[in-house]
Short mmCIF file of C-alpha atoms and ligand atoms in Angstrom, two decimals:
data_model
loop_
_atom_site.label_atom_id
_atom_site.label_comp_id
_atom_site.label_asym_id
_atom_site.label_seq_id
_atom_site.Cartn_x
_atom_site.Cartn_y
_atom_site.Cartn_z
CA MET O 1 -92.70 47.63 42.55
CA ASN O 2 -96.54 49.20 42.70
CA LEU O 3 -98.79 48.43 44.78
CA SER O 4 -101.34 45.65 42.93
CA GLN O 5 -103.08 42.25 44.09
CA ASP O 6 -99.82 39.88 43.21
CA ASN O 7 -97.55 42.50 45.04
CA LEU O 8 -99.42 41.74 48.45
CA LYS O 9 -97.59 38.70 49.65
CA HIS O 10 -94.48 40.76 49.09
CA ILE O 11 -96.25 43.77 51.81
CA ALA O 12 -97.87 40.95 53.47
CA GLY O 13 -94.37 39.67 54.70
CA ASN O 14 -93.38 42.72 56.50
CA GLN O 15 -95.58 42.22 60.33
CA SER O 16 -96.93 45.89 60.87
CA ILE O 17 -98.44 46.44 57.80
CA VAL O 18 -102.32 44.85 58.10
CA THR O 19 -102.81 43.46 55.16
CA PRO O 20 -106.38 41.55 53.12
CA SER O 21 -106.47 38.43 55.17
CA TYR O 22 -109.97 37.54 53.03
CA ASP O 23 -110.24 36.10 50.10
CA ARG O 24 -110.94 39.53 47.57
CA ASP O 25 -111.08 37.80 44.18
CA ASN O 26 -113.48 35.56 45.28
CA THR O 27 -115.39 38.49 47.24
CA GLN O 28 -118.62 39.99 45.66
CA ILE O 29 -119.57 43.31 45.61
CA GLY O 30 -122.63 43.73 48.19
CA ILE O 31 -121.98 48.16 48.38
CA VAL O 32 -122.33 50.83 46.37
CA HIS O 33 -120.91 53.95 47.63
CA LEU O 34 -121.64 57.30 45.95
CA GLY O 35 -118.67 59.96 46.34
CA PRO O 36 -115.85 57.33 47.04
CA GLY O 37 -113.46 60.29 48.29
CA ALA O 38 -110.72 60.33 51.20
CA PHE O 39 -113.10 59.80 53.76
CA HIS O 40 -115.39 57.12 52.47
CA ARG O 41 -112.38 55.42 51.97
CA ALA O 42 -110.62 56.22 55.64
CA HIS O 43 -113.67 55.50 57.89
CA GLN O 44 -116.34 53.80 55.70
CA ALA O 45 -114.59 51.56 53.23
CA VAL O 46 -112.25 50.58 56.21
CA TYR O 47 -115.22 49.37 59.09
CA THR O 48 -115.94 47.46 55.92
CA GLU O 49 -112.25 45.92 55.48
CA ASP O 50 -112.00 44.56 59.01
CA ALA O 51 -115.15 42.90 59.70
CA MET O 52 -114.73 41.17 56.18
CA ASN O 53 -111.65 40.79 57.77
CA LEU O 54 -112.60 39.50 60.72
CA SER O 55 -116.17 36.93 59.65
CA GLY O 56 -115.85 37.48 55.49
CA GLY O 57 -119.00 38.11 54.14
CA ASN O 58 -119.63 39.83 50.01
CA TRP O 59 -119.18 43.21 51.23
CA GLY O 60 -116.98 44.15 48.84
CA ILE O 61 -117.18 48.31 47.57
CA CYS O 62 -118.07 49.56 43.94
CA GLY O 63 -116.98 53.05 44.77
CA VAL O 64 -119.64 55.21 42.18
CA SER O 65 -117.79 58.92 41.75
CA LEU O 66 -120.22 61.09 39.84
CA ARG O 67 -118.28 62.80 38.06
CA SER O 68 -114.61 63.18 38.63
CA ALA O 69 -112.59 60.09 36.87
CA SER O 70 -108.96 60.50 39.10
CA ALA O 71 -110.12 58.16 42.34
CA ARG O 72 -110.79 55.89 38.86
CA ASP O 73 -107.97 55.73 36.82
CA ILE O 74 -105.40 55.36 39.78
CA LEU O 75 -106.87 53.39 41.80
CA ALA O 76 -107.33 51.09 38.46
CA LYS O 77 -103.91 51.08 38.04
CA GLN O 78 -103.47 48.78 41.28
CA ASP O 79 -105.97 47.23 41.48
CA ASN O 80 -108.15 49.42 43.57
CA LEU O 81 -105.94 48.66 46.60
CA TYR O 82 -104.94 51.76 48.72
CA THR O 83 -103.15 52.17 52.10
CA LEU O 84 -104.16 53.78 55.26
CA ALA O 85 -101.82 55.64 57.36
CA ILE O 86 -102.81 56.17 60.98
CA LEU O 87 -100.92 58.84 61.91
CA ASP O 88 -100.82 59.47 65.84
CA LYS O 89 -99.19 58.78 68.62
CA ASN O 90 -98.70 55.09 67.19
CA ILE O 91 -98.56 55.51 63.03
CA LYS O 92 -99.65 52.56 61.52
CA TYR O 93 -100.03 51.17 57.87
CA GLN O 94 -103.26 48.77 56.74
CA VAL O 95 -103.90 47.83 52.84
CA ILE O 96 -107.49 48.22 52.24
CA GLY O 97 -109.49 46.21 49.30
CA ALA O 98 -112.54 46.48 50.66
CA ILE O 99 -113.33 48.60 47.13
CA LYS O 100 -112.84 46.02 44.53
CA GLU O 101 -114.35 48.31 41.26
CA VAL O 102 -114.59 52.58 40.79
CA LEU O 103 -117.12 53.22 38.13
CA VAL O 104 -117.44 57.29 37.14
CA ALA O 105 -121.42 57.77 36.79
CA SER O 106 -120.94 60.58 34.22
CA GLU O 107 -118.78 58.69 31.61
CA GLN O 108 -120.33 54.32 32.64
CA SER O 109 -124.07 55.42 33.53
CA VAL O 110 -125.24 51.55 32.06
CA GLN O 111 -122.91 50.22 34.26
CA VAL O 112 -124.09 51.87 37.16
CA PHE O 113 -127.22 51.31 37.06
CA GLU O 114 -126.41 47.50 36.46
CA ARG O 115 -125.10 47.67 39.80
CA LEU O 116 -126.86 49.62 41.71
CA CYS O 117 -129.93 47.13 40.32
CA ALA O 118 -128.59 43.32 40.47
CA ALA O 119 -129.76 41.68 43.09
CA THR O 120 -126.48 41.14 44.99
CA THR O 121 -126.07 44.58 45.72
CA LYS O 122 -127.95 45.08 48.99
CA LEU O 123 -127.12 48.43 50.60
CA VAL O 124 -126.33 51.91 49.01
CA THR O 125 -124.19 54.07 50.87
CA LEU O 126 -123.07 57.87 50.02
CA THR O 127 -120.92 60.74 50.98
CA ILE O 128 -122.06 63.63 48.84
CA THR O 129 -121.58 66.00 50.93
CA GLU O 130 -123.78 68.63 52.14
CA LYS O 131 -125.05 70.33 48.87
CA GLY O 132 -125.44 66.71 47.24
CA TYR O 133 -128.91 66.66 49.07
CA CYS O 134 -130.22 69.41 47.48
CA LEU O 135 -133.32 70.72 49.95
CA GLY O 136 -134.35 73.88 49.83
CA ALA O 137 -134.56 76.18 52.47
CA ASN O 138 -138.12 74.66 53.51
CA GLY O 139 -136.31 71.13 54.37
CA GLN O 140 -137.63 69.91 50.80
CA LEU O 141 -136.08 68.28 47.83
CA ASP O 142 -135.23 71.99 45.90
CA LEU O 143 -137.27 71.04 42.37
CA HIS O 144 -135.37 73.80 41.26
CA HIS O 145 -131.76 72.87 41.51
CA PRO O 146 -130.25 72.92 38.54
CA ASP O 147 -129.22 68.75 38.66
CA ILE O 148 -132.66 67.67 39.72
CA ALA O 149 -134.36 69.61 37.48
CA HIS O 150 -131.93 67.99 34.51
CA ASP O 151 -132.45 64.68 36.41
CA LEU O 152 -136.51 64.88 36.07
CA VAL O 153 -136.65 65.23 32.34
CA ASN O 154 -133.88 63.03 32.08
CA ARG O 155 -134.06 60.16 33.69
CA SER O 156 -131.86 57.58 32.67
CA SER O 157 -128.59 59.82 32.70
CA PRO O 158 -128.94 61.74 35.82
CA ILE O 159 -126.44 64.22 37.36
CA SER O 160 -127.52 63.30 41.19
CA ALA O 161 -127.16 61.25 43.51
CA ILE O 162 -130.65 61.79 44.21
CA GLY O 163 -131.86 60.72 40.63
CA TYR O 164 -129.89 57.43 40.82
CA ILE O 165 -131.10 56.12 43.62
CA VAL O 166 -134.66 56.43 43.07
CA GLN O 167 -134.04 55.57 39.30
CA ALA O 168 -132.12 52.47 40.41
CA LEU O 169 -134.82 51.28 43.06
CA ALA O 170 -138.08 52.05 40.62
CA GLN O 171 -135.77 49.53 38.14
CA ARG O 172 -136.00 47.56 40.94
CA LYS O 173 -139.46 47.66 41.98
CA ILE O 174 -140.23 46.56 38.16
CA ASN O 175 -137.86 43.62 38.68
CA ASP O 176 -139.58 42.88 41.82
CA ILE O 177 -136.40 42.91 43.66
CA ALA O 178 -135.70 43.73 46.77
CA PRO O 179 -134.29 47.59 47.55
CA PHE O 180 -131.51 47.83 49.26
CA ASN O 181 -130.99 50.51 52.24
CA VAL O 182 -129.80 53.60 51.83
CA LEU O 183 -127.44 54.48 54.14
CA SER O 184 -126.25 58.78 54.57
CA CYS O 185 -122.30 59.01 55.67
CA ASP O 186 -122.65 62.96 55.47
CA ASN O 187 -121.84 65.08 58.32
CA VAL O 188 -125.01 66.13 58.07
CA SER O 189 -127.89 66.17 61.10
CA GLY O 190 -130.27 64.04 60.63
CA ASN O 191 -128.27 63.07 57.16
CA GLY O 192 -130.88 59.67 57.01
CA ASP O 193 -134.20 61.80 57.80
CA LYS O 194 -132.72 64.61 55.20
CA LEU O 195 -131.89 62.27 51.94
CA ARG O 196 -134.92 60.05 52.30
CA ARG O 197 -136.89 63.30 51.79
CA ALA O 198 -134.88 64.11 48.81
CA VAL O 199 -135.69 60.85 47.06
CA ILE O 200 -139.25 60.29 48.57
CA ASP O 201 -140.00 63.96 47.06
CA TYR O 202 -138.13 63.48 43.99
CA ALA O 203 -140.27 59.34 43.72
CA ALA O 204 -143.08 61.47 44.18
CA GLN O 205 -142.42 63.56 40.89
CA LEU O 206 -142.80 60.70 38.75
CA ASP O 207 -144.91 58.38 40.71
CA GLN O 208 -146.79 58.33 44.02
CA GLY O 209 -146.76 55.13 43.46
CA LEU O 210 -143.19 54.20 43.78
CA ALA O 211 -142.66 57.19 46.63
CA ALA O 212 -144.96 54.94 49.02
CA TRP O 213 -143.29 51.64 48.31
CA ILE O 214 -139.81 53.63 49.00
CA GLU O 215 -141.81 55.00 52.17
CA VAL O 216 -142.67 51.51 53.55
CA ASN O 217 -139.38 48.99 51.74
CA VAL O 218 -136.33 51.59 51.85
CA ALA O 219 -134.57 52.25 55.97
CA PHE O 220 -132.25 55.07 55.43
CA PRO O 221 -130.95 54.64 58.96
CA ASN O 222 -129.42 57.99 60.58
CA ALA O 223 -125.71 57.73 61.21
CA MET O 224 -122.78 59.58 63.13
CA VAL O 225 -119.45 59.53 60.99
CA ASP O 226 -116.29 60.47 62.94
CA SER O 227 -112.78 60.27 62.24
CA ILE O 228 -110.02 63.45 60.95
CA THR O 229 -108.73 63.12 57.47
CA PRO O 230 -106.72 65.76 55.52
CA LYS O 231 -106.49 65.31 51.61
CA THR O 232 -103.83 63.42 50.35
CA GLU O 233 -100.95 65.63 49.40
CA VAL O 234 -97.34 64.75 47.64
CA TYR O 235 -95.35 63.50 50.33
CA THR O 236 -98.71 61.49 52.27
CA ILE O 237 -97.75 59.82 48.78
CA ASP O 238 -93.56 59.76 49.49
CA THR O 239 -94.01 58.12 52.65
CA VAL O 240 -96.54 55.88 52.30
CA SER O 241 -95.12 54.40 49.47
CA LYS O 242 -91.66 54.24 51.14
CA ALA O 243 -93.23 52.40 54.67
CA ILE O 244 -95.46 49.58 52.77
CA GLY O 245 -92.26 49.53 50.10
CA ALA O 246 -94.42 49.51 47.08
CA GLN O 247 -95.83 52.52 45.49
CA ASP O 248 -99.44 53.33 46.57
CA GLY O 249 -100.45 56.71 43.54
CA TRP O 250 -103.86 57.38 46.42
CA PRO O 251 -102.95 56.44 49.99
CA ILE O 252 -105.44 58.02 52.10
CA GLN O 253 -103.73 59.35 55.60
CA ARG O 254 -106.21 60.02 58.81
CA GLU O 255 -106.21 59.67 62.50
CA GLU O 256 -105.98 57.07 65.02
CA PHE O 257 -110.16 58.01 66.36
CA THR O 258 -112.66 56.63 64.36
CA GLN O 259 -116.41 56.52 65.20
CA TRP O 260 -119.37 55.39 63.86
CA VAL O 261 -122.51 55.34 65.05
CA ILE O 262 -125.58 54.39 63.41
CA GLU O 263 -129.42 54.21 64.38
CA ASP O 264 -130.71 50.63 64.36
CA ASN O 265 -133.13 50.79 61.33
CA TRP O 266 -132.96 48.66 59.21
CA HIS O 267 -134.33 46.45 56.64
CA GLY O 268 -132.05 43.38 56.10
CA SER O 269 -128.49 41.63 56.35
CA ARG O 270 -125.09 43.83 56.01
CA PRO O 271 -121.52 43.37 57.42
CA ASP O 272 -119.95 42.64 60.94
CA TRP O 273 -119.57 46.37 61.73
CA HIS O 274 -121.18 45.90 64.91
CA LYS O 275 -118.13 43.35 65.30
CA VAL O 276 -115.39 46.21 64.34
CA GLY O 277 -116.24 48.83 66.62
CA VAL O 278 -119.74 50.51 64.85
CA ILE O 279 -122.52 51.24 67.81
CA PHE O 280 -125.93 50.91 65.98
CA THR O 281 -128.12 52.89 68.34
CA SER O 282 -131.14 54.46 69.14
CA ASP O 283 -130.09 57.63 69.81
CA VAL O 284 -127.81 59.17 67.30
CA ASP O 285 -129.26 62.18 67.51
CA GLY O 286 -127.70 62.87 70.93
CA PHE O 287 -124.10 61.50 69.28
CA GLU O 288 -124.73 63.68 65.94
CA LYS O 289 -126.03 67.25 68.00
CA ALA O 290 -122.24 66.20 69.98
CA LYS O 291 -120.44 65.59 66.87
CA LEU O 292 -121.29 68.59 64.58
CA ARG O 293 -121.29 71.24 67.66
CA LEU O 294 -118.16 70.14 69.27
CA LEU O 295 -116.03 69.06 67.28
CA ASN O 296 -117.09 70.95 63.29
CA CYS O 297 -117.74 74.05 65.23
CA LEU O 298 -114.87 74.29 66.98
CA HIS O 299 -112.97 73.41 63.60
CA SER O 300 -114.75 75.94 62.10
CA THR O 301 -114.04 78.58 63.81
CA LEU O 302 -111.19 77.90 64.31
CA ALA O 303 -110.51 77.85 60.40
CA TYR O 304 -111.99 80.92 59.55
CA ALA O 305 -110.77 82.73 62.60
CA GLY O 306 -106.77 81.14 61.70
CA SER O 307 -106.80 82.18 58.66
CA LEU O 308 -107.17 85.85 59.59
CA VAL O 309 -104.09 86.37 60.60
CA GLY O 310 -102.27 83.49 59.11
CA PHE O 311 -101.77 80.40 60.60
CA GLU O 312 -102.28 77.16 58.39
CA THR O 313 -102.96 74.63 59.88
CA VAL O 314 -105.60 72.70 62.80
CA TYR O 315 -101.73 71.76 64.74
CA ASP O 316 -101.01 75.69 64.62
CA VAL O 317 -104.04 77.71 65.84
CA THR O 318 -104.09 75.30 68.46
CA SER O 319 -101.32 75.11 69.93
CA ASP O 320 -101.81 79.50 70.08
CA ASP O 321 -102.10 79.78 73.55
CA THR O 322 -105.20 82.15 73.23
CA PHE O 323 -107.28 80.60 70.33
CA PHE O 324 -106.81 77.60 72.46
CA HIS O 325 -108.46 79.27 74.95
CA PHE O 326 -110.95 80.59 72.85
CA ILE O 327 -112.40 76.96 71.62
CA SER O 328 -111.95 75.66 75.22
CA THR O 329 -114.26 78.81 76.18
CA LEU O 330 -116.97 78.44 73.14
CA ALA O 331 -117.01 74.63 74.08
CA THR O 332 -117.47 74.92 77.85
CA LYS O 333 -119.48 77.83 77.90
CA GLU O 334 -122.12 78.06 74.90
CA ILE O 335 -121.87 74.96 73.27
CA ILE O 336 -122.47 72.67 76.03
CA GLY O 337 -125.28 72.91 77.99
CA SER O 338 -126.97 74.12 74.27
CA PHE O 339 -128.24 70.20 73.63
CA GLU O 340 -128.70 67.35 75.42
CA PRO O 341 -126.20 64.62 74.76
CA PRO O 342 -126.42 61.37 75.17
CA LYS O 343 -126.42 59.42 78.22
CA GLU O 344 -123.28 57.28 77.75
CA LEU O 345 -121.24 60.34 76.68
CA ASP O 346 -119.54 62.60 79.03
CA VAL O 347 -119.57 65.35 76.96
CA GLU O 348 -116.57 67.83 78.86
CA LYS O 349 -114.49 65.02 78.32
CA TYR O 350 -115.31 64.34 75.12
CA ALA O 351 -114.81 68.42 73.82
CA GLN O 352 -111.82 68.29 76.19
CA GLU O 353 -110.48 65.27 73.86
CA ILE O 354 -111.90 66.70 70.76
CA ILE O 355 -109.65 69.59 71.64
CA GLN O 356 -106.17 67.35 72.65
CA ARG O 357 -107.37 65.63 68.68
CA PHE O 358 -106.67 68.83 66.79
CA LEU O 359 -102.90 69.04 68.52
CA ASN O 360 -102.19 65.47 66.83
CA PRO O 361 -98.21 66.81 65.07
CA GLU O 362 -98.55 63.58 62.75
CA ILE O 363 -101.31 65.60 61.58
CA ARG O 364 -101.01 68.53 58.82
CA HIS O 365 -104.82 69.51 59.00
CA LEU O 366 -104.76 72.38 56.49
CA LEU O 367 -107.43 75.44 58.27
CA SER O 368 -108.04 75.50 54.12
CA GLN O 369 -109.95 72.76 53.39
CA ILE O 370 -111.79 73.06 56.64
CA ALA O 371 -113.08 76.13 55.36
CA TRP O 372 -114.38 75.43 52.02
CA ASP O 373 -118.22 75.10 51.90
CA GLY O 374 -118.79 77.57 54.87
CA SER O 375 -122.69 78.23 53.89
CA GLN O 376 -123.54 74.72 53.92
CA LYS O 377 -121.36 73.54 57.02
CA LEU O 378 -122.10 76.17 59.23
CA GLN O 379 -125.61 75.30 58.71
CA MET O 380 -125.48 72.48 60.77
CA ARG O 381 -122.17 73.23 63.39
CA VAL O 382 -123.23 76.90 64.04
CA LEU O 383 -126.27 78.53 63.39
CA PRO O 384 -128.89 75.66 65.63
CA ILE O 385 -126.25 76.46 68.75
CA ILE O 386 -127.06 79.93 68.09
CA ARG O 387 -130.70 79.76 67.64
CA ASP O 388 -130.99 77.29 71.18
CA ASN O 389 -129.30 79.36 73.12
CA LEU O 390 -131.08 82.21 71.66
CA ALA O 391 -134.29 80.45 73.21
CA LEU O 392 -132.65 79.38 76.25
CA ASN O 393 -131.31 83.08 76.85
CA ARG O 394 -128.35 81.90 76.91
CA SER O 395 -124.79 83.88 75.79
CA THR O 396 -124.08 83.62 71.95
CA LYS O 397 -120.51 86.26 72.32
CA LEU O 398 -118.93 83.60 71.61
CA LEU O 399 -120.27 81.93 68.34
CA CYS O 400 -120.93 85.35 67.02
CA LEU O 401 -117.10 85.92 67.14
CA SER O 402 -116.74 82.56 64.81
CA LEU O 403 -119.69 83.50 62.48
CA ALA O 404 -118.17 87.18 61.86
CA CYS O 405 -114.34 85.81 61.68
CA TRP O 406 -116.52 83.47 58.24
CA PHE O 407 -118.26 86.84 56.98
CA GLU O 408 -114.61 88.37 57.72
CA PHE O 409 -112.81 85.44 55.90
CA ILE O 410 -115.47 86.23 52.65
CA CYS O 411 -115.74 89.55 52.13
CA ARG O 412 -111.48 89.73 52.45
CA ALA O 413 -111.77 87.29 49.41
CA VAL O 414 -114.42 89.21 47.78
CA ARG O 415 -112.25 92.47 47.87
CA ASN O 416 -108.81 90.09 46.88
CA ASP O 417 -110.57 88.28 43.87
CA ASP O 418 -109.58 85.02 45.65
CA GLU O 419 -110.74 81.95 44.94
CA ILE O 420 -114.38 80.82 47.53
CA VAL O 421 -115.53 77.61 47.82
CA ASP O 422 -118.76 77.54 48.20
CA PRO O 423 -121.82 77.06 46.30
CA LEU O 424 -122.42 80.41 47.24
CA ALA O 425 -119.53 81.95 46.09
CA ASN O 426 -121.24 84.09 42.67
CA THR O 427 -123.93 84.86 45.42
CA PHE O 428 -121.11 86.39 47.38
CA ALA O 429 -119.54 88.01 44.75
CA ASN O 430 -122.37 89.79 43.56
CA MET O 431 -123.60 91.29 46.88
CA PRO O 432 -121.60 94.66 47.61
CA ALA O 433 -121.92 95.44 50.73
CA LEU O 434 -118.72 93.12 51.32
CA SER O 435 -116.28 94.21 49.33
CA GLY O 436 -117.16 98.32 51.24
CA SER O 437 -116.55 98.84 54.81
CA ASP O 438 -120.47 99.35 56.86
CA THR O 439 -120.04 96.33 59.23
CA THR O 440 -123.66 96.94 59.78
CA ALA O 441 -124.39 96.46 55.42
CA ILE O 442 -122.36 93.87 55.35
CA VAL O 443 -124.07 92.47 58.86
CA ASN O 444 -127.58 92.98 56.73
CA ALA O 445 -126.57 91.93 53.71
CA PHE O 446 -125.28 88.00 54.93
CA LEU O 447 -128.34 87.76 57.02
CA ASP O 448 -130.47 88.54 54.22
CA ILE O 449 -129.41 85.03 52.76
CA GLU O 450 -132.71 82.79 53.76
CA SER O 451 -131.51 79.50 52.13
CA VAL O 452 -128.40 80.01 54.56
CA PHE O 453 -130.28 81.82 57.47
CA GLY O 454 -133.32 81.40 57.45
CA ASN O 455 -136.04 84.46 58.25
CA ASP O 456 -135.39 84.48 61.79
CA LEU O 457 -132.42 85.68 62.90
CA LYS O 458 -131.77 89.06 61.03
CA ARG O 459 -134.64 89.69 63.33
CA ASN O 460 -133.28 89.26 66.19
CA SER O 461 -131.68 92.45 67.57
CA THR O 462 -129.04 90.89 70.04
CA PHE O 463 -127.64 88.64 68.11
CA THR O 464 -127.11 91.44 65.37
CA LYS O 465 -126.09 93.76 67.78
CA GLN O 466 -122.84 91.02 68.59
CA LEU O 467 -122.47 90.25 65.23
CA ILE O 468 -122.01 93.66 64.61
CA ASP O 469 -119.69 94.46 67.10
CA SER O 470 -117.37 90.92 66.12
CA LEU O 471 -117.55 92.21 62.91
CA THR O 472 -116.60 95.56 63.84
CA ALA O 473 -113.21 94.27 65.69
CA LEU O 474 -112.10 92.15 63.79
CA LYS O 475 -111.18 95.05 61.13
CA ALA O 476 -107.62 95.31 63.20
CA THR O 477 -105.81 92.19 61.15
CA THR O 478 -103.12 91.23 63.22
CA LEU O 479 -102.57 87.96 65.57
CA ASN O 480 -101.69 90.81 68.31
CA ASP O 481 -105.52 91.91 67.44
CA MET O 482 -107.28 88.91 67.05
CA ASN O 483 -105.70 88.10 70.18
CA LYS O 484 -107.29 91.20 71.82
CA VAL O 485 -110.77 90.46 70.49
CA ILE O 486 -110.87 87.35 71.76
CA GLU O 487 -109.57 88.02 75.43
CA GLN O 488 -111.99 91.20 75.70
CA LEU O 489 -115.04 88.36 75.17
CA CYS O 490 -113.72 85.08 76.43
C1 CS2 B 501 -113.83 68.76 58.94
C2 CS2 B 501 -114.80 68.12 58.37
O1 CS2 B 501 -113.45 69.64 57.19
C3 CS2 B 501 -114.05 69.79 57.59
O2 CS2 B 501 -115.04 70.93 57.79
O3 CS2 B 501 -114.54 69.53 59.86
O4 CS2 B 501 -114.34 67.00 57.92
C4 CS2 B 501 -114.39 67.00 60.14
O5 CS2 B 501 -112.62 66.96 60.10
C5 CS2 B 501 -114.69 65.36 60.19
O6 CS2 B 501 -116.13 65.98 60.17
C6 CS2 B 501 -114.14 64.88 61.19
O7 CS2 B 501 -114.60 63.38 61.46
#
C-alpha cells in the first residue's frame, strides 16, 4: 500500500499516527512556498498543518521548487502527502497534508505566476538558503549576479526567487489585487530585511513606482527558525514506511524541538500559527543572534573540526569529551556575552540545551551536510561574533580555531581534488596558496576574499596572528593532535 489520500483512512486507524483532521479536499491554497526542501516540510508546513488541524482555514501550500523536479515527482505519486518522523526520546509520526501542490518553476513558470498572482494567495514564504538572496558585500542586491542579470532582461521567465516575487507583485499591482506578505524562513540574520532590500533594489531597476508601492504595502517580517532536520536517507524511507504501514517515497526526519519566532509586522490574515507554538514578538533580533551564534556556530565548528579528524555525525563528535569541552567553552567564554539576548531567554540554559540536542542518539546528522556552503554560513554564524568580541576586547582564540578548521577543511579538499559544495568552490580551486604549506599565505588568501571577510578583519593583527597560529597547529592531523590543540586553547 502506498501513502495516498485514499489510504489515509487505513493509516488513521493506527492511534499513534497523527493524520490530517481538516477537510483537505476543500482546503484552498493560501501560501506559495519557494524552496519546499526538507526544512520547510519539517517546520513551516508542520506549523501550518497543526494550525489547520486546530482551526481550519484556507492555508494549503503550493510548494515551488526553483529547479529540481524530484519533490514534485515523488510527492505527486502520494497526493503530496508525506510523513514527518520525530526522532527523539519519544518517536512520533505525523502525516502532513498541508502541501497541496508542488510546481517546478523552470518547467511551469506560467502556473507558478498564476498561483503567485491569485487573490487567494495571501502569503509567500521562502527557504532559498543564504545564497538565494543575491546580495553583494555592500548589503545591496548584486546586479551582476548571473541569476539577477538574467531575470532583469527576462522578466516573465525568471530563475531567481527575487525575480519571481517582484514580477508577481508588479502583476498584482496592475490587476489591483492586494499584495501578499513575504516571509523568509531561512537561517539568515535579518532575513526579512535582507529579502526586502533585494526585492526593492530589483523592483527599482524596473520601475521606481513599483519599488515605492512595495515599500509601503508589503510586509517582510524577520523570523528565527529552528529544528534540526538531517536529510532523508534510504533508512529513513524504510523505517518510516514500515512504521506507518504504507510506502512513503519521501518522509522527513527531525528532532522534537522546534521553534519559530516571527516579527509582529504583518498586513492582513495568517494561519493560526500563534495557537500552535509560533512566537510573535518585536525582538526577533535577539532570538536570531542567540540561535545563529550558539546553535549554528557550534554546529559549523563541529562540522569542520570533527571532519578533519574523521568523525561523521554531530552525535559522534559531541560525544567525544574533548570536543564537548571545546564547544561548551566556546559557548560560555566567547559566544555568550557577545550579544544582547532577549529578556525572556536564559542564555546559559539555552546553550546547554542546544548541546544536549546535539547528543540525540536517534538523529544521524552528517557533519558533511553542515559543512556545505561555509563561505555563506560563516558570515552569519562566526564572523559577527569575532567582530563584536574584537570591538569589546574579548577573547577570539576559540573562534579563530573554529575558522582555521574551515580553512584547513577547504585546503585539504583543494589538495585532494575533493568536491567542495560551496558557491565559492571555483574561487578556492584557483587560489594557489591553498595547495601550499605556508600558513600565513593561506590565511591572507582567505581574508582577501572581500565578499566573505569584508576589508576590516585582515587589518586586525591580533586576529590574523591567532588564525595563523591555529592553522599551523592544525597541520598535524590525528585526533590526538586535535585534542592537544583544543586543550591548549580551552
Ligand atoms: C545546520 C542547520 O546545516 C546546517 O548548517 O547548522 O541546518 C541547523 O541544523 C538548523 O539551523 C537547526 O535549526
